[in-house]
Coordinates of C-alpha atoms and ligand atoms in Angstrom, one line a residue:
R143 CA 3.3 -22.1 12.9
G144 CA 2.2 -18.4 13.0
K145 CA 1.7 -16.5 9.7
R146 CA 4.5 -14.4 8.2
A147 CA 3.5 -11.0 6.7
F148 CA 5.5 -8.7 4.4
I149 CA 4.2 -5.1 4.7
A150 CA 5.3 -2.6 2.0
G151 CA 4.9 1.1 2.9
I152 CA 5.7 1.8 6.5
A153 CA 7.9 4.8 7.3
D154 CA 6.4 6.1 10.6
D155 CA 3.8 5.2 13.2
N156 CA 1.0 7.4 11.7
G157 CA -0.1 5.5 8.6
Y158 CA -2.2 2.6 7.7
G159 CA 0.8 0.3 7.1
W160 CA 1.8 0.7 10.7
A161 CA -1.7 0.1 12.0
I162 CA -1.9 -3.1 9.9
A163 CA 1.4 -4.3 11.3
K164 CA 0.1 -3.8 14.8
S165 CA -3.1 -5.7 14.2
L166 CA -1.4 -8.5 12.4
A167 CA 1.2 -8.8 15.1
A168 CA -1.5 -8.8 17.8
A169 CA -3.1 -11.7 15.9
G170 CA 0.2 -13.6 16.1
A171 CA 1.8 -12.9 12.8
E172 CA 5.5 -12.3 12.3
I173 CA 6.1 -9.0 10.6
L174 CA 8.6 -8.0 7.9
V175 CA 8.6 -4.4 6.7
G176 CA 9.4 -2.8 3.4
T177 CA 10.4 0.9 3.9
W178 CA 11.0 3.4 1.1
V179 CA 14.8 3.7 0.6
P180 CA 15.2 7.4 1.3
V181 CA 13.4 7.1 4.7
A182 CA 14.6 3.6 5.6
R183 CA 17.5 4.8 7.7
W184 CA 15.2 6.8 9.9
F185 CA 12.7 4.1 10.4
F186 CA 13.7 1.5 13.0
D187 CA 11.7 -0.8 15.0
G188 CA 13.6 -3.5 16.8
N189 CA 10.6 -5.8 16.7
Y190 CA 10.4 -6.0 12.9
Q191 CA 12.9 -7.0 10.2
V192 CA 13.1 -3.9 7.9
Y193 CA 14.0 -4.1 4.2
P194 CA 14.7 -0.9 2.2
L195 CA 12.4 -0.9 -0.8
D196 CA 11.6 1.3 -3.8
A197 CA 8.6 -0.2 -5.4
I198 CA 8.9 1.8 -8.7
Y199 CA 11.9 -0.4 -9.7
D200 CA 11.5 -4.1 -10.5
S201 CA 15.2 -5.0 -10.7
L202 CA 18.6 -3.3 -10.7
E203 CA 18.7 -2.9 -14.5
D204 CA 15.7 -0.6 -14.2
V205 CA 17.4 1.9 -11.9
P206 CA 18.8 5.0 -13.6
E207 CA 22.4 6.0 -12.9
D208 CA 21.5 9.2 -11.1
V209 CA 19.3 7.3 -8.6
K210 CA 22.0 4.6 -8.0
T211 CA 24.5 7.4 -7.2
N212 CA 22.0 9.6 -5.3
K213 CA 23.3 9.7 -1.7
R214 CA 19.8 8.9 -0.3
Y215 CA 20.0 5.6 -2.2
S216 CA 23.7 4.7 -2.4
G217 CA 24.0 3.8 1.3
S218 CA 21.5 1.0 0.8
S219 CA 21.5 -2.0 -1.5
N220 CA 19.1 -4.7 -2.8
W221 CA 16.1 -2.5 -2.6
T222 CA 14.4 -3.2 -6.0
V223 CA 11.3 -5.4 -5.8
K224 CA 13.1 -8.4 -7.2
E225 CA 16.0 -8.1 -4.9
V226 CA 13.8 -7.6 -1.8
T227 CA 11.9 -10.7 -2.7
E228 CA 15.2 -12.6 -3.0
S229 CA 16.3 -11.3 0.4
V230 CA 13.1 -12.3 2.0
K231 CA 13.3 -15.8 0.4
Q232 CA 16.9 -16.2 1.6
D233 CA 16.1 -15.0 5.1
F234 CA 12.7 -16.6 5.7
G235 CA 11.8 -18.9 2.8
S236 CA 8.2 -18.0 2.4
I237 CA 5.4 -15.6 3.5
D238 CA 1.7 -15.9 4.0
I239 CA 0.5 -12.3 3.8
L240 CA 1.5 -9.5 1.5
V241 CA 0.3 -6.0 2.3
H242 CA 0.7 -3.0 -0.1
S243 CA 0.3 0.3 1.8
L244 CA 2.0 2.7 -0.4
A245 CA 1.2 5.4 -2.9
N246 CA 2.9 8.3 -4.5
G247 CA 1.7 10.9 -7.0
P248 CA 4.2 13.7 -7.6
E249 CA 1.5 16.0 -9.1
V250 CA -1.3 15.0 -6.6
S251 CA -2.0 18.6 -5.9
K252 CA -2.7 19.4 -9.6
P253 CA -6.1 18.8 -11.1
L254 CA -6.1 16.0 -13.7
L255 CA -6.6 18.5 -16.5
E256 CA -3.2 20.0 -15.5
T257 CA -1.4 16.8 -14.9
S258 CA 1.6 16.0 -17.1
R259 CA 2.0 12.6 -18.8
N260 CA 5.1 11.9 -16.6
G261 CA 3.2 12.9 -13.4
Y262 CA 0.3 10.6 -14.4
L263 CA 2.5 7.7 -15.3
A264 CA 4.6 8.2 -12.1
A265 CA 1.4 8.0 -10.0
V266 CA 0.3 4.7 -11.7
S267 CA 3.8 3.3 -11.4
A268 CA 4.2 4.0 -7.7
S269 CA 0.6 3.4 -6.6
S270 CA -0.8 0.7 -8.9
Y271 CA 1.9 -1.2 -10.8
S272 CA 3.9 -1.4 -7.6
F273 CA 1.3 -3.9 -6.4
V274 CA 1.3 -5.9 -9.6
S275 CA 5.1 -6.1 -9.3
L276 CA 5.1 -7.0 -5.6
L277 CA 2.6 -9.8 -6.1
R278 CA 4.3 -11.1 -9.3
H279 CA 7.6 -11.4 -7.4
F280 CA 6.3 -12.6 -4.1
L281 CA 3.7 -15.1 -5.4
P282 CA 6.2 -18.0 -5.9
I283 CA 7.2 -17.7 -2.2
M284 CA 3.6 -17.3 -0.9
N285 CA 2.2 -20.3 0.9
P286 CA -1.2 -21.5 -0.7
G287 CA -4.1 -20.1 1.4
G288 CA -2.3 -16.8 1.8
A289 CA -3.7 -13.4 1.2
T290 CA -2.8 -9.9 0.0
I291 CA -4.3 -6.6 1.0
S292 CA -3.8 -3.1 -0.6
L293 CA -5.3 0.3 0.3
T294 CA -7.5 2.3 -2.0
Y295 CA -9.6 5.4 -1.8
I296 CA -13.2 6.3 -3.0
A297 CA -11.7 8.9 -5.4
S298 CA -11.4 5.9 -7.8
E299 CA -15.1 5.8 -8.4
K300 CA -16.6 9.2 -7.3
I301 CA -15.3 12.7 -7.9
I302 CA -13.1 13.9 -5.1
P303 CA -11.8 17.3 -6.2
G304 CA -8.3 17.8 -4.8
Y305 CA -7.2 14.1 -5.3
G306 CA -5.3 14.9 -8.5
G307 CA -2.2 14.1 -10.4
G308 CA -3.7 10.9 -11.8
M309 CA -4.0 9.5 -8.2
S310 CA -7.8 8.9 -8.8
S311 CA -6.8 7.0 -12.0
A312 CA -4.2 5.0 -10.1
K313 CA -6.7 3.9 -7.5
S314 CA -9.1 2.8 -10.2
A315 CA -6.4 0.7 -11.7
L316 CA -5.5 -0.8 -8.3
E317 CA -9.2 -1.8 -7.8
S318 CA -9.5 -3.3 -11.3
D319 CA -6.2 -5.2 -10.8
T320 CA -7.5 -6.5 -7.5
R321 CA -10.2 -8.4 -9.4
V322 CA -8.0 -9.7 -12.2
L323 CA -5.2 -10.6 -9.9
A324 CA -7.7 -12.4 -7.5
F325 CA -8.5 -14.6 -10.5
E326 CA -4.9 -15.2 -11.6
A327 CA -3.4 -15.7 -8.2
G328 CA -6.4 -17.6 -6.9
R329 CA -6.3 -20.1 -9.8
K330 CA -2.5 -20.4 -9.8
H331 CA -1.6 -20.4 -6.1
S332 CA -4.8 -20.3 -4.0
I333 CA -3.9 -16.8 -2.9
R334 CA -6.7 -14.2 -2.1
V335 CA -6.4 -10.6 -3.3
N336 CA -8.5 -7.8 -1.7
T337 CA -8.3 -4.1 -1.3
I338 CA -9.6 -1.9 1.5
S339 CA -11.2 1.4 0.5
A340 CA -10.3 3.4 3.6
G341 CA -11.7 6.6 4.9
P342 CA -9.5 9.7 5.6
L343 CA -6.6 9.5 8.0
R344 CA -4.1 12.2 8.9
S345 CA -1.0 10.3 7.7
R346 CA 2.2 11.8 6.3
A347 CA 1.1 11.0 2.7
A348 CA -2.4 12.5 3.3
K349 CA -1.0 15.7 4.9
A350 CA 1.1 16.2 1.7
I351 CA -2.0 16.2 -0.4
G352 CA -3.3 19.2 1.6
F353 CA -7.0 18.6 2.0
I354 CA -7.0 15.9 4.7
D355 CA -8.6 18.0 7.5
M356 CA -11.5 19.0 5.2
M357 CA -12.0 15.3 4.3
I358 CA -12.0 14.3 8.0
D359 CA -14.5 17.0 8.8
Y360 CA -16.7 16.1 5.8
S361 CA -16.8 12.5 7.0
L362 CA -17.6 13.5 10.6
E363 CA -20.5 15.5 9.3
N364 CA -21.9 13.2 6.6
A365 CA -21.0 9.6 7.3
P366 CA -23.5 7.2 8.9
L367 CA -21.1 6.7 11.8
Q368 CA -20.1 10.2 13.1
K369 CA -16.7 9.4 14.6
E370 CA -13.2 10.0 13.5
L371 CA -11.8 6.9 11.7
A372 CA -8.9 5.3 13.7
A373 CA -6.0 3.7 11.7
E374 CA -6.5 0.7 14.0
E375 CA -10.0 0.1 12.5
V376 CA -8.4 -0.4 9.1
G377 CA -5.7 -2.5 10.7
N378 CA -8.3 -4.8 12.2
A379 CA -10.2 -5.1 9.0
A380 CA -6.9 -6.0 7.2
A381 CA -6.2 -8.7 9.9
F382 CA -9.6 -10.2 9.3
L383 CA -9.2 -10.2 5.5
A384 CA -5.8 -11.8 5.8
S385 CA -7.1 -14.5 8.2
P386 CA -9.0 -17.8 7.5
L387 CA -12.1 -16.1 8.8
A388 CA -12.2 -14.4 5.3
S389 CA -11.3 -17.6 3.4
A390 CA -14.1 -17.1 0.8
I391 CA -13.5 -13.4 0.2
T392 CA -11.3 -12.4 -2.8
G393 CA -11.4 -9.8 -5.5
A394 CA -13.3 -7.5 -3.2
V395 CA -13.1 -3.8 -2.5
V396 CA -14.0 -3.6 1.3
Y397 CA -15.0 -0.2 2.6
V398 CA -13.7 0.7 6.0
D399 CA -14.9 4.3 6.1
N400 CA -17.6 4.7 8.7
G401 CA -20.0 4.0 5.8
L402 CA -19.4 7.3 4.0
N403 CA -19.4 5.5 0.6
A404 CA -23.0 4.6 1.0
M405 CA -24.2 8.2 1.2
G406 CA -25.8 9.8 -1.9
V407 CA -25.9 13.3 -0.6
G408 CA -24.4 15.1 2.3
V409 CA -26.7 15.9 5.3
Ligands
LIG610 P1 1.9 6.8 4.7 O1 2.6 8.0 4.4 O2 1.9 6.2 6.1 O3 2.2 5.6 3.7 C1 2.6 5.8 2.4 C2 4.0 5.1 2.3 O4 4.3 4.9 0.9 C3 5.1 5.8 3.0 O5 5.7 5.0 3.9 C4 6.1 6.1 1.8 O6 7.4 6.0 2.2 C5 5.7 4.9 0.9 N1 6.2 5.0 -0.5 C6 5.9 6.0 -1.4 N2 6.5 5.8 -2.6 C7 7.2 4.6 -2.4 C8 8.0 3.8 -3.3 N3 8.2 4.1 -4.5 N4 8.5 2.6 -2.8 C9 8.2 2.2 -1.5 N5 7.5 2.9 -0.7 C10 6.9 4.1 -1.1 O7 0.4 7.2 4.3 P2 -1.0 6.4 4.3 O8 -2.0 7.4 4.1 O9 -1.1 5.5 5.4 O10 -0.9 5.5 2.9 C11 -1.0 4.1 2.9 C12 -2.0 3.7 1.8 O11 -3.3 4.1 2.2 C13 -1.8 4.4 0.4 O12 -2.1 3.5 -0.6 C14 -2.9 5.5 0.5 O13 -3.3 5.9 -0.8 C15 -4.0 4.7 1.2 N6 -5.1 5.5 1.7 C16 -4.9 6.6 2.5 C17 -5.9 7.3 3.0 C18 -5.7 8.5 3.9 O14 -6.6 9.3 4.1 N7 -4.5 8.6 4.6 C19 -7.3 7.1 2.5 C20 -7.5 5.9 1.7 C21 -6.4 5.2 1.2

């Protein structure tokens, strides 16, 4: 039987989630997609089963009344992490691959020094805990030998001015959690947990941050490989990491960035 993947965080065909879906599908996987509730009704791809999802809510009890009645949400149902997991279980029974390709930091354009407590916590909730929650809920229906992938950014470990609002902190948490969850999910269920530290891509989320063109130019000038990074290159690395070819790789941060992370100074 082919592998079945659930990919959280696809809303259009520009981002890393979409590229990962393409690469996994090309490798023979069946694709299920989790799409953020407010945009789920625009996103349609007849090839994939789509589940509306808001990864900042674990179960219906956590959803505030104003969100429940918000018209961007009230047209959809069963979109908390727990409910989506239950729907996938009901529809398909199990999955093999879980991909987390989502992030949100409402104050991302503010420096950390100007970030509010709420903005910081919102960034960590949407960008880091969302992965803990997804894995926690999906683990019982993941087949042993399966794998998870998330997407991180070098701002977790080096100073990248402009990546604010606590997003750098959120990515540090995601990378640390990758190690701890690799241990826990590995011991408990033989599931591998890795994260890809990706180079800059002009996705919808990245355009919202505002400095993406500068980052792409910087990489073109300074990275060992002087080419623009294609989303497909990240998709292919994800397909490798999710496959048996990577059966001994877990708890790792894998750089897919034309080597930029290895540079000490710009040249
Ligand atoms: P994208 O805009 O294609 O993907 C972000 C997705 O997150 C969107 O589909 C959005 O609807 C979804 N999302 C946001 N909040 C959500 C929530 N509460 N519940 C469910 N879905 C939610 O953009 P991109 O850039 O492909 O982002 C994917 C991942 O790649 C993110 O983790 C991002 O931080 C990471 N990344 C992106 C880089 C870039 O230069 N674009 C560089 C390194 C990492």
